[in-house]
Coordinates of C-alpha atoms in Angstrom, one line a residue:
M1 CA -236.2 -132.7 281.1
R2 CA -238.4 -130.3 279.3
F3 CA -238.9 -130.0 275.9
I4 CA -241.1 -128.8 273.3
H5 CA -243.1 -130.9 271.2
T6 CA -243.8 -129.9 267.0
S7 CA -244.0 -131.5 264.2
D8 CA -244.9 -130.7 260.7
W9 CA -243.3 -127.1 259.9
H10 CA -243.8 -128.4 255.9
I11 CA -241.6 -125.1 255.5
G12 CA -241.9 -124.4 251.6
R13 CA -245.7 -124.7 252.0
Q14 CA -248.4 -123.0 249.4
L15 CA -251.6 -122.7 250.3
H16 CA -253.7 -122.4 246.8
N17 CA -250.6 -121.0 245.0
Q18 CA -250.1 -118.2 247.9
S19 CA -246.2 -118.9 249.7
L20 CA -246.7 -119.5 253.0
L21 CA -242.9 -118.7 253.7
E22 CA -243.6 -115.1 255.5
D23 CA -246.4 -116.7 257.9
Q24 CA -244.4 -119.9 258.6
A25 CA -241.2 -117.7 259.6
Y26 CA -243.8 -115.4 261.8
V27 CA -245.0 -118.6 264.0
L28 CA -241.2 -120.6 264.5
D29 CA -239.8 -117.4 266.1
Q30 CA -243.0 -117.6 268.1
I31 CA -242.0 -121.2 268.6
V32 CA -238.1 -120.2 269.2
T33 CA -239.5 -117.6 272.2
L34 CA -241.8 -119.7 273.6
A35 CA -238.4 -122.1 274.4
E36 CA -236.5 -119.7 275.9
Q37 CA -238.9 -118.5 277.9
H38 CA -240.2 -121.8 279.0
T39 CA -236.5 -122.5 279.7
V40 CA -236.8 -125.9 277.9
D41 CA -233.7 -128.7 277.1
A42 CA -234.8 -129.7 273.6
V43 CA -236.9 -129.0 270.9
I44 CA -238.3 -132.4 269.2
I45 CA -240.0 -132.5 265.4
A46 CA -241.2 -135.5 264.9
G47 CA -241.3 -135.1 261.0
D48 CA -242.2 -133.0 258.1
I49 CA -239.6 -130.9 258.4
Y50 CA -239.7 -129.5 254.8
D51 CA -242.9 -129.8 252.6
R52 CA -241.1 -131.5 249.6
S53 CA -238.0 -133.8 249.4
I54 CA -236.7 -131.2 247.8
P55 CA -237.1 -128.0 249.4
P56 CA -236.7 -125.0 247.5
A57 CA -233.2 -122.7 249.0
S58 CA -235.7 -120.0 250.3
A59 CA -236.7 -123.2 253.1
V60 CA -233.8 -124.2 253.6
A61 CA -232.6 -120.7 254.6
L62 CA -235.4 -120.6 256.8
L63 CA -235.0 -124.0 258.8
D64 CA -230.8 -122.9 258.9
E65 CA -231.8 -119.4 260.6
V66 CA -234.3 -121.0 262.8
L67 CA -231.6 -124.1 264.0
N68 CA -229.0 -121.4 264.2
R69 CA -231.5 -119.3 266.9
L70 CA -232.2 -122.4 269.3
I71 CA -229.1 -124.3 269.0
T72 CA -226.2 -121.7 269.3
E73 CA -228.2 -118.8 270.5
L74 CA -230.3 -120.5 272.9
G75 CA -227.5 -124.0 273.7
L76 CA -231.0 -125.5 273.0
Q77 CA -230.8 -129.9 271.9
V78 CA -232.9 -130.5 268.6
L79 CA -233.7 -133.8 267.4
M80 CA -235.9 -133.7 264.3
I81 CA -236.4 -136.9 262.0
A82 CA -237.7 -137.0 258.2
G83 CA -241.5 -137.9 257.9
N84 CA -243.4 -138.6 254.8
H85 CA -243.2 -135.2 252.9
D86 CA -239.2 -135.0 253.7
G87 CA -236.4 -136.2 251.2
H88 CA -234.7 -138.7 254.2
E89 CA -231.5 -138.5 252.8
R90 CA -231.1 -135.2 252.0
L91 CA -232.4 -134.4 255.8
G92 CA -229.9 -136.5 257.1
F93 CA -227.0 -135.6 255.4
A94 CA -223.5 -134.5 257.4
A95 CA -226.2 -135.7 260.8
K96 CA -223.7 -137.1 262.2
Q97 CA -220.9 -134.2 262.1
M98 CA -224.0 -132.1 263.3
A99 CA -224.5 -134.2 266.1
A100 CA -221.8 -132.7 268.5
S101 CA -223.5 -129.0 268.1
G102 CA -226.8 -130.6 269.9
L103 CA -228.5 -131.5 266.6
H104 CA -229.2 -134.9 266.5
I105 CA -231.6 -135.5 262.3
I106 CA -232.9 -139.2 261.9
G107 CA -233.6 -139.3 258.0
P108 CA -233.1 -142.6 256.7
L109 CA -234.5 -145.9 258.4
Q110 CA -231.7 -147.7 260.0
A111 CA -231.4 -151.3 261.2
D112 CA -230.4 -150.6 264.4
L113 CA -232.2 -148.2 266.1
T114 CA -229.2 -145.2 268.3
P115 CA -230.9 -144.7 271.4
I116 CA -230.5 -140.7 271.6
R117 CA -229.7 -139.7 275.4
L118 CA -230.3 -136.0 276.0
T119 CA -229.7 -134.6 279.1
S120 CA -230.1 -131.3 281.2
S121 CA -229.9 -130.4 285.1
S122 CA -233.3 -131.7 285.8
G123 CA -232.7 -135.2 284.8
D124 CA -231.9 -137.3 281.7
A125 CA -233.9 -139.0 279.2
Y126 CA -234.2 -141.5 275.8
F127 CA -235.5 -140.1 272.7
Y128 CA -236.3 -142.9 270.2
P129 CA -236.2 -141.6 267.2
L130 CA -238.6 -143.6 264.1
P131 CA -238.4 -142.0 260.8
Y132 CA -240.8 -142.4 258.2
A133 CA -241.0 -146.2 257.2
E134 CA -243.2 -147.8 254.6
P135 CA -243.6 -151.4 255.8
A136 CA -241.6 -151.8 252.0
T137 CA -238.8 -150.5 253.7
V138 CA -239.2 -152.0 256.7
R139 CA -239.0 -155.6 255.4
Q140 CA -235.9 -154.5 253.4
V141 CA -234.1 -152.5 256.3
F142 CA -234.3 -155.3 258.5
E143 CA -233.8 -158.4 255.8
A144 CA -237.5 -159.4 257.2
D145 CA -238.1 -161.5 254.3
A146 CA -234.9 -163.7 254.9
K147 CA -236.2 -164.0 258.9
G148 CA -239.7 -165.7 258.2
L149 CA -241.3 -161.8 259.4
S150 CA -245.0 -160.5 258.5
V151 CA -244.2 -157.0 257.7
S152 CA -247.2 -156.2 255.5
S153 CA -248.8 -153.2 257.4
H154 CA -247.4 -150.2 259.2
E155 CA -248.6 -151.5 262.3
E156 CA -246.7 -154.8 261.6
A157 CA -243.8 -152.7 260.3
M158 CA -243.9 -150.4 263.6
A159 CA -244.1 -153.6 266.1
L160 CA -241.0 -154.4 264.7
L161 CA -239.3 -150.7 265.4
L162 CA -240.8 -150.9 268.7
E163 CA -239.3 -154.1 269.9
Q164 CA -235.6 -152.3 269.9
V165 CA -236.8 -149.8 272.4
R166 CA -238.7 -152.2 274.6
S167 CA -235.7 -154.3 274.6
H168 CA -233.3 -151.3 275.2
D169 CA -232.1 -150.8 278.6
S170 CA -232.7 -147.0 279.5
Q171 CA -231.2 -147.2 283.4
G172 CA -234.5 -146.0 285.2
L173 CA -234.5 -142.8 282.9
P174 CA -238.0 -142.0 280.4
K175 CA -239.0 -143.3 277.2
V176 CA -239.8 -141.1 274.6
V177 CA -240.5 -142.2 271.2
V178 CA -240.3 -140.1 268.4
S179 CA -242.8 -141.3 265.1
H180 CA -244.2 -140.2 262.4
C181 CA -247.5 -142.4 261.6
F182 CA -251.4 -142.4 261.4
L183 CA -252.6 -143.5 264.4
D184 CA -256.1 -145.5 263.7
G185 CA -259.0 -143.3 264.8
G186 CA -257.2 -139.9 264.6
S187 CA -258.8 -136.8 263.1
E188 CA -257.9 -136.0 259.8
S189 CA -257.6 -133.3 257.7
E190 CA -257.6 -132.3 254.4
S191 CA -254.0 -130.9 254.2
E192 CA -252.2 -134.6 255.0
R193 CA -250.8 -136.2 252.2
P194 CA -252.6 -139.9 252.3
L195 CA -249.5 -142.7 253.7
S196 CA -251.1 -145.6 252.2
I197 CA -254.7 -146.9 250.3
G198 CA -257.2 -149.3 252.3
G199 CA -255.9 -148.4 255.8
A200 CA -253.0 -150.0 255.6
D201 CA -251.4 -147.0 257.2
K202 CA -253.2 -147.0 260.5
I203 CA -251.5 -148.1 263.6
S204 CA -252.7 -149.3 267.5
P205 CA -252.0 -146.6 269.9
R206 CA -251.5 -149.6 271.8
L207 CA -248.4 -149.9 270.5
F208 CA -247.2 -147.0 272.2
S209 CA -249.5 -147.3 275.7
E210 CA -245.7 -148.8 277.6
F211 CA -243.5 -145.2 276.7
D212 CA -243.3 -142.0 279.4
Y213 CA -244.2 -139.8 276.5
V214 CA -244.9 -140.8 272.6
A215 CA -244.1 -137.5 270.0
L216 CA -246.0 -137.6 267.0
G217 CA -246.8 -136.6 263.9
H218 CA -248.9 -136.4 259.9
L219 CA -252.1 -135.4 261.4
H220 CA -252.5 -131.7 261.4
G221 CA -254.5 -131.3 264.6
P222 CA -253.8 -131.5 268.2
Q223 CA -255.3 -134.5 269.9
Y224 CA -254.3 -137.8 271.2
K225 CA -255.1 -141.4 271.3
G226 CA -255.4 -143.7 273.4
S227 CA -253.6 -142.3 276.2
E228 CA -252.9 -138.5 276.9
H229 CA -249.2 -139.2 276.6
V230 CA -249.7 -140.7 273.4
R231 CA -249.8 -137.1 271.5
Y232 CA -249.9 -135.6 267.9
S233 CA -248.5 -131.6 268.5
G234 CA -250.2 -131.0 264.8
S235 CA -248.9 -128.4 262.6
I236 CA -247.9 -125.0 263.0
L237 CA -250.4 -123.9 260.4
K238 CA -253.4 -124.5 259.2
Y239 CA -252.5 -125.7 255.8
S240 CA -256.0 -126.1 254.1
F241 CA -259.6 -124.5 254.8
S242 CA -260.5 -127.6 256.1
E243 CA -258.3 -126.6 259.3
Q244 CA -259.7 -123.4 260.0
H245 CA -261.5 -124.0 263.5
Q246 CA -258.4 -125.8 264.7
H247 CA -256.8 -124.0 267.2
K248 CA -252.2 -124.4 266.8
S249 CA -250.0 -124.8 269.2
V250 CA -246.6 -126.6 270.2
T251 CA -246.9 -129.2 273.5
L252 CA -244.7 -128.7 276.5
V253 CA -243.9 -132.1 277.9
D254 CA -241.8 -132.9 281.0
V255 CA -241.0 -136.1 281.8
T256 CA -239.4 -137.6 284.6
A257 CA -238.8 -141.2 285.7
H258 CA -241.5 -143.2 287.2
T259 CA -243.4 -140.4 286.7
P260 CA -246.9 -139.7 284.4
A261 CA -245.6 -137.3 281.8
Q262 CA -246.7 -133.2 282.6
I263 CA -248.0 -131.4 279.5
Q264 CA -249.2 -128.5 278.5
L265 CA -250.5 -127.0 274.8
L266 CA -248.4 -123.5 274.1
P267 CA -250.2 -121.4 271.1
L268 CA -249.1 -120.5 268.0
T269 CA -250.9 -117.4 266.7
A270 CA -250.9 -117.2 263.0
L271 CA -250.1 -113.8 261.0
R272 CA -252.8 -114.5 258.6
D273 CA -255.7 -116.6 259.9
V274 CA -256.9 -119.3 257.3
R275 CA -261.0 -119.1 257.2
I276 CA -264.1 -119.8 255.5
I277 CA -266.8 -116.7 254.6
E278 CA -270.1 -117.1 253.3
G279 CA -272.7 -114.3 251.6
E280 CA -274.3 -112.9 249.0
L281 CA -271.5 -110.3 247.2
A282 CA -273.6 -107.1 248.4
H283 CA -272.9 -108.2 252.1
L284 CA -269.7 -109.4 251.6
L285 CA -268.1 -106.3 250.1
D286 CA -269.8 -104.1 252.4
L287 CA -268.2 -106.5 255.3
G288 CA -264.6 -106.4 254.4
K289 CA -264.3 -102.4 254.5
T290 CA -264.4 -103.5 258.0
D291 CA -263.3 -106.1 258.5
A292 CA -260.5 -106.0 260.7
K293 CA -259.4 -109.5 259.3
R294 CA -259.6 -108.9 255.8
E295 CA -256.0 -109.9 255.3
D296 CA -256.8 -113.0 256.4
Y297 CA -256.9 -116.0 253.9
L298 CA -260.3 -116.8 253.1
M299 CA -262.3 -119.4 250.7
V300 CA -265.5 -117.5 249.6
R301 CA -268.8 -119.2 249.1
L302 CA -270.9 -116.9 247.2
L303 CA -274.8 -117.1 248.0
D304 CA -275.4 -115.2 244.6
K305 CA -277.6 -117.3 242.6
H306 CA -277.4 -114.9 239.4
A307 CA -274.0 -114.8 237.3
I308 CA -271.2 -112.5 238.2
L309 CA -269.1 -110.3 236.1
D310 CA -265.1 -110.4 237.7
A311 CA -266.2 -112.1 241.1
M312 CA -263.5 -112.5 242.4
G313 CA -261.6 -109.8 241.0
K314 CA -264.8 -107.3 243.1
L315 CA -264.0 -109.5 247.0
R316 CA -260.2 -109.1 246.4
S317 CA -260.4 -105.2 246.1
V318 CA -261.3 -106.0 249.8
Y319 CA -260.0 -109.1 250.8
P320 CA -257.0 -109.0 248.7
N321 CA -256.4 -112.7 249.7
V322 CA -259.1 -114.4 248.8
L323 CA -257.4 -117.9 247.4
H324 CA -260.9 -119.5 246.6
L325 CA -264.1 -118.6 245.3
E326 CA -267.3 -121.2 245.5
R327 CA -270.3 -120.0 243.6
T328 CA -272.1 -122.2 245.5
G329 CA -275.8 -120.2 245.2
L330 CA -275.5 -120.6 241.3
M331 CA -274.3 -124.0 241.5
A332 CA -277.3 -125.4 244.2
G333 CA -279.8 -126.6 241.1
E334 CA -276.9 -128.8 239.6
Q335 CA -277.7 -132.5 240.9
A336 CA -275.6 -134.2 237.9
V337 CA -272.6 -132.1 239.7
A338 CA -273.3 -133.3 242.9
L339 CA -273.7 -136.8 242.7
N340 CA -270.4 -136.7 241.0
R341 CA -269.1 -135.0 243.7
D342 CA -270.2 -138.2 245.8
H343 CA -268.6 -140.9 243.9
I344 CA -265.6 -139.2 243.8
K345 CA -265.6 -139.2 247.3
K346 CA -265.6 -143.0 247.4
G347 CA -261.8 -142.7 246.8
E348 CA -259.7 -144.0 244.3
M349 CA -259.6 -147.9 244.9
A350 CA -263.9 -147.8 245.6
M351 CA -264.1 -146.6 242.4
F352 CA -261.3 -148.8 240.6
R353 CA -263.5 -151.8 242.9
D354 CA -266.9 -150.7 240.6
F355 CA -265.3 -150.9 237.7
F356 CA -263.7 -154.2 237.9
S357 CA -266.7 -154.9 239.4
Q358 CA -268.5 -153.9 235.8
V359 CA -266.2 -154.4 233.2
S360 CA -265.6 -158.4 234.2
G361 CA -268.6 -159.6 236.2
E362 CA -265.9 -160.5 239.1
E363 CA -264.9 -159.3 242.4
L364 CA -261.4 -158.2 242.8
S365 CA -259.4 -160.6 244.6
D366 CA -257.4 -160.3 247.8
A367 CA -254.3 -160.4 245.8
Q368 CA -255.3 -157.9 243.4
Q369 CA -256.4 -155.7 245.5
A370 CA -252.7 -155.4 247.2
V371 CA -251.4 -154.6 243.3
M372 CA -254.1 -151.6 243.2
D373 CA -252.8 -150.5 246.8
E374 CA -249.6 -150.5 245.6
I375 CA -249.6 -148.6 242.6
L376 CA -252.0 -146.1 244.2
T377 CA -250.3 -145.6 246.9
K378 CA -247.1 -144.6 244.9
L379 CA -248.4 -142.4 243.3
H380 CA -250.0 -140.6 246.0
R381 CA -246.5 -140.8 247.5
D382 CA -244.5 -139.1 244.1
E383 CA -247.5 -136.9 243.5
G384 CA -246.8 -133.0 244.7
D385 CA -249.1 -130.7 246.1
S386 CA -250.7 -128.9 243.1
G387 CA -251.3 -126.3 245.3
G388 CA -255.5 -125.5 244.5
S389 CA -257.1 -122.6 242.1
T390 CA -259.7 -120.3 241.9
R391 CA -261.9 -121.4 239.5
V392 CA -265.5 -121.5 240.3
V393 CA -266.3 -124.7 241.9
A394 CA -269.9 -126.0 243.3
K395 CA -270.9 -126.6 246.9
G396 CA -268.5 -128.5 248.9
E397 CA -266.4 -129.6 246.5
Q398 CA -262.2 -128.9 247.3
S399 CA -259.8 -127.3 244.6
A400 CA -257.0 -129.6 244.3

């Protein structure tokens, strides 16, 4: 069976208050074209279909158009799971009715894992969809406390879910796991919303090594961990300036029983790139007049050490999509800002631990830290992306 593995579409996302819907439509059109060109049997989307639990109507319309082209026009099967950005119940609405058309949507986690057998002329395969679920959700769904099961971390939760995959008789057909999670050692980007605080979200890649292919979502850079077949496809676009050097793609996979999966990356081309440029204003203004990529989304780091009137306006006269400005030259001597920035980088838990120690004279107990972990995780989960700004900041500081 041949399929495309993709994830982290984040339809409806903004980059520093700039809508990316046009950019997303441009690259999703490429995915449909690649699916047709490579005569795939299915498209697998490993979570974060939308960027928020209640997506805007324009995002829903775009997804509807893409799915119609894949399923109705090309006759492909599509399987997608909910990620941590998605509203599980909303995404899974009418999933049972749509399965007959070839669209398999897995929203909320269910106690009984239902393997999905996808068929093709070259051979069938079983797919095991595991939507994103926090340990507390897994405990509740599986009644872990009543059964005496320990499910306090994401790894323990995933181990419990994978037991059902291992026990299922695939009748010799390949087993493909589809999951949205954070593998230990994975390379992160700033655009990924934390799944947990304090490292409890990390899962060992070894849990997945025995399956024929593992289609993962959550990390935005294409990569594999542990084994080449345990793989993140990465996001379809660069969703932060920290991703400027990443090369976006989807993964073309061929799985056959008793044979290692054949894997190929299919590059995606963005309508506008996301990149960082730096230099003095006069040089950048001169450069922008002939820059063939001046429509790209830009972060600009100005090296001028003197005050400049309306620097953003001047830059946008040649680079219309400057989204963020840093006055690195002007702020280079501000040691206090640098110290404060380093303190912020310690993270919320580390700062609270320092504060607690200074006030009480004691270290946080394990129980107290667990409570804070839960509180901070909930805050991160409920917190929507603020989009960012074009304010002047110190070198190295990132906008919200």
